[in-house]
Amino acid sequence: MPMITLDPTFEAFTAKERLANSRASAPAPKGLNGLRVGLLANGKHNSRELLDALFAELGQVDGITLSGEPIKVCKGSVSVPPEPEDFRRLVAETDFVLVAIGD
Amino acid sequence: MAIITDALLGAAEMMKRVSRMPDYPYVLTEFPVGNLNAEELRARAKGLIPEVVRLLTQNRPQD
Amino acid sequence: MADKPDTQPEIAVDPYDCGPEACSITASQLTAARVESADPFEAMETYFERGWTDGLPIVPPTPARVADMLDAANIAPHEVLARVETRENVEVTAEKLAINAVMAGAKPEYMPVIVAAMRALADPMHNLHSHTATLMGAVQVAIINGPVRQRLNINSTDGAFGPGFRANATIGRALRLTIRNVLRSVPGEFDRAAFSHPGRFSWCFGEDEEESPWATVSEDQGFARGQDTVTMYATGWQSTIVGDTRDAKELVHNIGWGARQANLSGWRHMNDLDKSNFSSFRDGRKFLFVTGREHIRVLHGAGMDKRAVQEEIYRCFTAAHADLPEVAVAKPENILIACVRGTAMYQTFFFFPFHSSNPITRLIG
């Protein structure tokens, strides 16, 4: 008679249904004029500076115009999600969000 | 769109998998970022922008 | 009396079979996937191959053993003890914790401690995700207070940080195996430790309440003496202060400045956190000292109570200094001091806190 033992892992992460049921990426912005940009920094050194530099460079790209100032959010700690209100603003008031690190 | 350093690639790939977003696009940059000076950071941003634009506009689902 | 049959009837193996051991009600409620092996050694090899161990052998988690573990803590298998939002809401159920506890070699009577520790780890202010993913390779240290230490033989005396004590070794290991197997803090997955740390196999010890004239860590955390508690503390790195002076003022100065030196970091990210109130964890960030009885005798003998020691270390942490930046400690009470016996060694350990985590204490049982 075989010995029966139990799986010690979180099985939902490897379940066939989960792997088969993938989520699509967000669609591309409808146009590249007047783009509203969010900048979400994880708070590590240079994360905000990298995002500011990316925003400045993005404004220089032919065929892209940016709408005013970006919405800037810096998280309360590297390892926590943004505050719900910040998250809501980023979703509601931008066309896309750049997220950066400072590792 | 996330900017990830190559040193943390494994964790980013794991997050894609468990988030059920195997096609989630992100921009990969060379480690390190945290100790670059302002000029190096500007150069880094300039170098990343073509990839940011490409991932923003290409291979995305129709709305 | 019926005649004894000539042959034993064939026992069918179904997916919920408990193996050669009897099924309890709890065992019948277990829903984890079953693994079949010919014998315990084959089971162990299978767990190695699947990446389910910390590199050391495990005890095969049969349904009967897992059920015994759950019954000892009087907890239902499906109860969710931890959920980590930043890992796509991965959940630690009591069943999965018990499976990992069996694998770690824990006795069923340890399970209430392991459950309480898991609940402490799950507290949002402990921020489990951070210190089990970080490049820093932080360690999760379990400190046990109360009579449970004697009941379970949790060592708080000599050698309490080291091997040779089953409860210490397997309680800490049960937590770490759960962090690995359930939360996926596996190198190449969510664990990105650059060097990692041997304390990640297991780090659990009791506080030597009998040797210390001071309030315990548990009391500092708001519990009463005599209550069984576990405190989970996440540490980025550790150092030690050794010195056999019998001058209490000199000793506390050495401890405080030694730890301040150990706090020194040239990491810009850390310095950003230290200079500002930016981190949401700063107010509750605590700096743990584990002091041997020889040091405590010198300090206590000179009339210093714990509060006086905390204040003196706080002064060492925050005094102006040309080369050493101030330590990001919010208040003297955030100096946490535990006693481990450490006979005949004039020694204090300093545990640098993992910066985005606060220690959490929970009642056992």
XYZ file of C-alpha atoms in Angstrom:
531
model
C 0.000 0.000 0.000
C 1.484 3.371 -0.970
C 2.249 6.060 1.560
C 0.041 9.146 1.223
C 1.408 12.598 2.073
C 0.155 16.130 1.486
C 1.221 18.985 -0.810
C 2.688 21.834 1.317
C 2.293 24.621 -1.284
C -0.338 27.224 -2.155
C -1.871 25.153 -4.899
C -3.887 27.984 -6.449
C -0.654 29.471 -7.850
C 0.008 26.394 -9.939
C -3.567 25.274 -10.647
C -4.209 24.539 -14.328
C -7.291 26.781 -14.299
C -5.237 29.723 -13.066
C -2.533 29.265 -15.668
C -5.099 28.833 -18.453
C -7.175 31.806 -17.368
C -4.769 34.620 -18.197
C -5.609 38.308 -18.082
C -4.851 40.539 -21.043
C -2.709 43.660 -20.832
C -4.430 47.032 -20.954
C -5.228 48.342 -24.450
C -2.975 50.992 -25.962
C -4.002 54.626 -25.417
C -6.460 55.826 -28.102
C -4.085 58.521 -29.238
C -0.734 59.958 -28.318
C -1.776 63.590 -28.139
C -2.569 65.066 -24.759
C -1.518 61.939 -22.879
C -2.214 62.101 -19.156
C 0.654 60.424 -17.348
C 0.939 59.034 -13.823
C 4.289 58.490 -12.111
C 4.290 55.862 -9.347
C 7.578 55.562 -7.458
C 8.398 52.756 -5.057
C 10.283 55.255 -2.917
C 13.786 53.878 -3.244
C 16.570 56.351 -3.927
C 16.353 57.721 -7.489
C 12.947 56.175 -8.207
C 11.251 59.586 -8.323
C 14.180 61.126 -10.171
C 14.127 58.377 -12.803
C 10.409 58.913 -13.334
C 10.848 62.679 -13.656
C 13.599 62.125 -16.226
C 11.436 59.645 -18.148
C 8.552 62.104 -18.172
C 10.824 64.866 -19.506
C 12.168 62.583 -22.229
C 8.705 61.359 -23.162
C 7.707 64.967 -23.872
C 10.505 65.163 -26.451
C 9.305 62.193 -28.529
C 7.954 63.055 -31.993
C 4.256 62.329 -32.234
C 3.617 62.450 -28.472
C 2.253 65.395 -26.552
C 1.672 65.334 -22.819
C -1.205 66.878 -20.969
C 0.122 69.205 -18.294
C 1.870 67.907 -15.198
C 1.922 64.219 -14.283
C 0.130 62.824 -11.258
C 2.952 61.816 -8.941
C 2.581 59.176 -6.246
C 5.295 57.859 -3.962
C 4.369 54.822 -1.857
C 4.605 54.858 1.947
C 7.056 51.977 1.769
C 8.696 49.987 -0.997
C 6.792 46.840 -0.136
C 3.224 48.088 0.291
C 0.578 48.949 -2.308
C -0.297 52.595 -3.033
C -2.968 54.126 -0.794
C -6.461 53.382 -2.181
C -7.089 57.066 -2.931
C -3.810 57.371 -4.846
C -4.642 54.209 -6.720
C -8.092 55.530 -7.616
C -6.649 58.805 -8.919
C -4.068 57.042 -11.041
C -6.720 54.835 -12.628
C -9.291 57.607 -13.103
C -7.146 60.522 -14.137
C -4.357 59.154 -16.318
C -3.999 57.344 -19.647
C -1.024 55.363 -18.433
C 1.213 55.095 -15.395
C 4.964 54.685 -15.350
C 6.145 52.693 -12.336
C 9.780 52.734 -11.331
C 12.229 51.438 -8.815
C 15.490 52.688 -7.401
C 17.387 49.468 -6.910
C 4.153 50.331 -17.226
C 6.839 49.111 -14.879
C 10.565 49.731 -15.112
C 12.393 46.712 -13.616
C 16.114 46.243 -13.022
C 17.595 43.084 -14.502
C 18.739 42.048 -11.003
C 15.098 41.505 -10.021
C 13.979 39.706 -13.154
C 13.064 36.460 -11.361
C 10.627 38.150 -8.996
C 9.070 40.141 -11.863
C 8.526 36.965 -13.885
C 7.031 35.235 -10.830
C 4.643 38.142 -10.318
C 3.569 37.956 -13.986
C 2.833 34.279 -13.608
C 0.845 34.394 -10.382
C -0.991 37.537 -11.517
C -2.248 35.569 -14.536
C -0.651 38.142 -16.851
C 1.973 36.122 -18.725
C 2.129 38.781 -21.460
C 2.477 41.754 -19.105
C 5.063 44.017 -20.732
C 7.717 45.785 -18.684
C 10.851 47.731 -19.465
C 14.040 46.079 -18.331
C 16.933 48.264 -17.276
C 20.404 47.455 -16.101
C 21.152 47.349 -12.363
C 21.944 49.733 -10.650
C 19.647 52.750 -10.650
C 19.843 53.865 -7.005
C 23.393 55.235 -7.072
C 23.414 56.935 -10.482
C 24.058 60.678 -10.543
C 21.659 63.125 -12.199
C 23.438 63.089 -15.545
C 23.618 59.289 -15.635
C 19.952 59.112 -14.705
C 18.961 61.422 -17.585
C 21.002 59.304 -19.995
C 19.364 56.158 -18.608
C 15.888 57.653 -19.090
C 16.709 58.759 -22.634
C 17.875 55.247 -23.473
C 14.711 53.656 -22.072
C 12.162 55.884 -23.796
C 12.033 54.045 -27.171
C 11.163 50.827 -25.302
C 8.563 52.646 -23.193
C 6.883 53.977 -26.345
C 7.108 50.633 -28.119
C 5.516 48.723 -25.231
C 2.869 51.395 -24.803
C 1.715 51.259 -28.411
C 2.494 47.809 -29.811
C 1.139 44.317 -29.237
C -1.668 45.500 -27.018
C -5.245 44.240 -27.248
C -7.866 46.342 -29.020
C -10.020 48.380 -26.685
C -16.943 -15.271 18.344
C -16.544 -15.171 14.578
C -13.822 -17.159 12.957
C -10.731 -15.217 12.130
C -10.498 -14.867 8.320
C -7.599 -16.608 6.660
C -6.445 -13.498 4.893
C -6.709 -9.811 5.681
C -9.175 -8.038 3.364
C -7.653 -5.793 0.714
C -7.906 -2.127 1.781
C -8.805 0.195 -1.062
C -6.704 3.328 -1.575
C -8.807 6.332 -2.367
C -7.731 9.988 -2.696
C -8.530 10.633 0.952
C -6.867 7.584 2.319
C -4.750 8.320 5.340
C -2.241 5.584 4.679
C -1.573 2.941 7.314
C -2.684 5.322 10.101
C -6.287 5.769 11.168
C -8.297 8.651 9.717
C -9.666 11.178 12.200
C -12.512 13.572 11.456
C -9.964 16.316 10.903
C -7.984 14.118 8.507
C -11.121 13.578 6.440
C -11.424 17.362 6.018
C -7.962 17.855 4.561
C -8.080 19.091 0.988
C -4.390 19.404 0.007
C -3.321 17.425 -3.034
C -2.152 13.902 -2.237
C 1.300 12.587 -3.071
C 1.892 8.835 -3.296
C 5.203 7.261 -2.389
C 6.363 3.729 -1.667
C 7.875 4.623 1.711
C 9.068 7.600 3.816
C 12.429 7.790 2.063
C 10.837 7.953 -1.354
C 8.436 10.610 -0.052
C 11.364 12.661 1.237
C 13.159 12.412 -2.102
C 9.994 13.484 -3.912
C 9.746 16.571 -1.673
C 13.390 17.395 -2.376
C 12.820 17.040 -6.127
C 9.787 19.307 -6.070
C 11.691 22.006 -4.188
C 9.516 21.614 -1.098
C 12.283 21.490 1.506
C 14.882 23.937 2.819
C 17.632 21.555 1.739
C 17.348 19.372 4.840
C 15.313 16.164 5.175
C 11.681 16.456 6.184
C 9.186 14.322 8.075
C 6.617 13.048 5.527
C 3.356 14.921 6.211
C 0.772 12.124 6.273
C -2.869 13.149 6.708
C -2.920 11.567 10.169
C 0.122 13.542 11.355
C -1.261 16.769 9.883
C -4.616 16.129 11.566
C -2.883 15.561 14.913
C -1.145 18.909 14.476
C -4.425 20.712 13.775
C -6.247 18.959 16.614
C -3.510 19.961 19.067
C -4.194 23.621 18.230
C -7.949 23.047 18.014
C -8.111 24.730 14.647
C -10.069 23.859 11.489
C -8.020 23.019 8.387
C -9.644 25.676 6.211
C -9.084 28.590 8.626
C -7.067 31.320 6.907
C -4.216 32.524 9.133
C -2.485 34.873 6.718
C -3.209 36.545 3.405
C -0.627 38.578 1.507
C -2.245 41.156 -0.767
C 1.004 42.066 -2.512
C 1.449 38.434 -3.581
C -1.870 38.142 -5.339
C -3.610 37.298 -2.065
C -1.737 34.105 -1.378
C -3.282 32.481 1.706
C -1.835 30.417 4.528
C -4.526 28.054 5.763
C -4.186 26.120 9.012
C -3.919 22.945 6.936
C -0.941 24.211 4.934
C 0.735 25.514 8.089
C 0.233 22.122 9.759
C 1.671 20.272 6.747
C 4.802 22.406 6.903
C 4.974 22.022 10.688
C 4.961 18.230 10.358
C 7.654 18.468 7.688
C 9.744 20.636 10.027
C 9.721 17.906 12.658
C 7.515 19.797 15.121
C 5.497 17.954 17.755
C 1.727 18.530 17.727
C 1.947 20.364 21.055
C 4.082 23.041 19.382
C 1.292 23.877 16.956
C -0.438 26.568 19.092
C 2.866 28.462 19.152
C 3.289 28.064 15.394
C -0.280 29.260 14.761
C 0.197 32.345 16.962
C 3.500 33.106 15.250
C 1.861 32.842 11.827
C -0.857 35.250 12.925
C 1.832 37.690 14.100
C 3.637 37.357 10.764
C 0.340 38.103 9.016
C -0.154 41.473 10.715
C 0.027 44.217 8.047
C 2.454 46.217 10.205
C 4.795 43.242 10.304
C 4.788 43.385 6.487
C 5.755 39.795 5.817
C 6.004 40.354 2.074
C 8.854 42.817 2.482
C 11.300 40.895 4.614
C 10.751 37.550 2.914
C 11.437 39.028 -0.548
C 14.137 41.604 0.152
C 17.650 41.688 -1.264
C 18.766 42.104 2.363
C 17.944 38.497 3.224
C 16.211 39.512 6.446
C 15.483 36.898 9.127
C 12.203 36.270 10.978
C 13.019 35.745 14.662
C 10.457 34.243 17.068
C 10.780 35.175 20.764
C 8.695 33.126 23.190
C 7.531 34.325 26.613
C 5.521 32.692 29.376
C 5.207 29.246 30.994
C 4.866 27.659 27.549
C 8.687 27.704 27.480
C 8.844 25.139 30.268
C 5.918 23.075 28.964
C 7.494 22.689 25.526
C 11.177 22.816 26.513
C 11.818 25.978 24.512
C 15.358 26.918 25.399
C 15.935 30.394 26.816
C 19.109 29.582 28.706
C 22.579 28.714 27.434
C 22.848 28.029 23.728
C 19.353 29.339 23.007
C 20.286 30.670 19.565
C 21.886 27.415 18.452
C 21.128 23.835 17.463
C 20.208 20.972 19.762
C 16.784 22.031 21.000
C 13.859 20.485 19.167
C 11.194 23.074 20.000
C 13.423 26.028 19.105
C 14.611 24.377 15.922
C 11.309 23.081 14.597
C 9.019 25.996 15.510
C 11.264 28.368 13.569
C 11.661 25.858 10.756
C 7.885 25.355 10.469
C 7.489 29.082 9.861
C 10.309 29.215 7.342
C 9.037 26.155 5.419
C 5.619 27.835 5.253
C 7.212 31.053 4.011
C 8.942 29.004 1.347
C 6.252 26.586 0.267
C 3.070 28.600 0.702
C 4.232 32.188 0.233
C 6.748 31.208 -2.466
C 9.762 32.900 -0.930
C 11.943 30.646 -3.006
C 15.170 31.826 -4.657
C 14.264 32.639 -8.258
C 10.655 33.307 -7.273
C 9.796 35.838 -4.530
C 12.972 35.437 -2.462
C 15.618 37.737 -3.924
C 18.063 37.616 -0.997
C 21.522 38.575 -2.236
C 23.408 36.564 0.405
C 20.545 35.155 2.522
C 21.229 34.006 6.069
C 21.598 30.766 8.084
C 18.991 32.159 10.514
C 16.526 31.506 7.709
C 16.589 27.793 8.451
C 15.103 28.598 11.857
C 15.497 31.220 14.569
C 13.329 30.814 17.655
C 14.255 31.210 21.311
C 12.653 31.797 24.679
C 13.334 34.813 26.859
C 15.006 33.863 30.134
C 12.419 35.494 32.386
C 13.819 33.681 35.423
C 17.247 35.301 35.067
C 16.078 38.808 34.275
C 14.984 41.313 36.910
C 13.446 43.444 34.168
C 10.128 43.487 32.358
C 10.011 41.031 29.482
C 9.773 41.794 25.783
C 6.207 40.546 25.983
C 5.437 43.041 28.750
C 7.079 45.796 26.718
C 4.711 44.828 23.916
C 1.688 45.254 26.205
C 1.097 41.759 27.577
C 1.152 40.556 31.190
C 3.822 38.409 32.787
C 2.633 34.819 32.863
C 0.854 35.037 29.521
C 2.157 32.794 26.769
C 3.152 34.925 23.808
C 5.230 34.876 20.668
C 6.869 37.997 19.269
C 7.928 38.032 15.626
C 10.830 40.340 14.864
C 12.295 40.869 11.400
C 16.000 41.677 11.398
C 18.189 42.845 8.556
C 21.499 42.008 10.197
C 22.999 41.392 13.641
C 26.075 42.346 15.616
C 27.357 41.712 19.095
C 28.835 43.750 21.906
C 31.254 41.964 24.225
C 32.848 43.558 27.284
C 33.478 42.488 30.855
C 33.604 45.897 32.494
C 31.813 46.044 35.825
C 31.123 49.745 35.342
C 27.462 49.993 34.304
C 27.822 53.438 32.750
C 30.713 52.306 30.604
C 28.877 49.103 29.682
C 25.654 50.742 28.539
C 27.728 53.257 26.620
C 29.562 50.423 24.869
C 26.285 48.673 24.083
C 24.631 51.827 22.742
C 27.564 53.045 20.658
C 28.415 49.542 19.461
C 24.876 49.212 18.160
C 24.973 52.687 16.658
C 28.066 51.676 14.731
C 26.244 48.529 13.596
C 23.371 50.699 12.383
C 25.679 52.564 10.050
C 24.720 52.058 6.448
C 25.983 53.762 3.337
C 22.926 52.621 1.448
C 21.180 55.668 -0.012
C 17.759 54.071 0.265
C 18.259 53.444 3.972
C 19.616 56.922 4.547
C 16.553 58.408 2.848
C 14.385 56.495 5.291
C 16.498 57.521 8.257
C 16.516 61.217 7.443
C 12.789 61.569 7.007
C 9.533 60.334 8.364
C 8.887 58.944 4.918
C 8.439 55.329 5.973
C 5.050 54.386 7.378
C 6.901 51.902 9.631
C 9.189 54.402 11.387
C 7.093 55.083 14.489
C 6.778 51.415 15.355
C 10.278 50.372 14.281
C 12.025 48.711 17.235
C 15.680 47.952 17.832
C 16.144 44.596 19.546
C 18.886 43.827 22.043
C 19.263 40.335 23.471
C 21.319 40.676 26.612
C 22.984 37.914 28.578
C 22.618 37.702 32.339
C 26.211 38.813 32.944
C 25.548 42.193 31.347
C 22.167 42.477 33.011
C 23.728 41.807 36.424
C 26.199 44.639 35.928
C 23.484 47.062 34.798
C 20.874 46.006 37.339
C 23.495 45.858 40.103
C 24.211 49.525 39.535
C 20.536 50.328 39.953
C 19.627 50.634 36.283
C 16.150 49.450 35.477
C 15.107 48.651 31.942
C 13.739 52.120 31.351
C 17.083 53.663 32.312
C 18.906 51.361 29.894
C 16.461 52.169 27.099
C 16.928 55.883 27.668
C 20.691 55.611 27.742
C 20.796 53.598 24.517
C 18.376 56.090 22.975
C 20.810 58.873 23.904
C 23.672 56.933 22.280
C 21.540 56.469 19.152
C 20.580 60.122 18.800
C 23.529 62.150 20.167
C 25.334 64.406 17.703
C 28.368 62.737 16.139
C 30.663 63.844 13.332
C 30.808 60.497 11.510
C 27.874 58.400 12.647
C 24.416 59.473 11.473
C 21.598 59.412 13.998
C 19.683 56.159 14.265
C 16.076 56.390 13.040
C 14.537 55.487 16.397
C 11.302 57.267 17.256
C 11.422 57.014 21.076
C 13.228 55.233 23.956
C 10.446 52.626 24.247
C 11.419 51.448 20.772
C 14.570 49.962 22.274
C 13.454 46.377 22.867
C 15.475 44.293 25.335
C 15.173 40.532 25.876
C 17.260 38.325 28.147
C 18.900 35.053 27.175
C 21.005 33.434 29.889
C 24.413 33.213 28.189
C 26.249 32.081 31.322
C 29.797 33.412 31.721
C 29.819 35.458 28.536
C 29.602 39.219 28.911
C 27.677 39.638 25.715
C 24.743 41.466 24.169
C 23.385 40.823 20.687
C 21.989 43.670 18.623
C 19.410 42.923 15.936
C 19.197 45.652 13.334
C 15.508 45.941 12.445
C 14.266 45.295 8.954
C 13.247 48.886 8.241
C 9.774 48.263 6.781
C 8.465 46.031 9.545
C 7.299 46.391 13.134
C 7.569 43.536 15.653
C 4.219 41.957 16.474
C 3.319 39.956 19.594
C 0.405 37.506 19.773
C -1.047 35.395 22.558
C -0.497 31.662 22.209
C -3.644 29.547 22.330
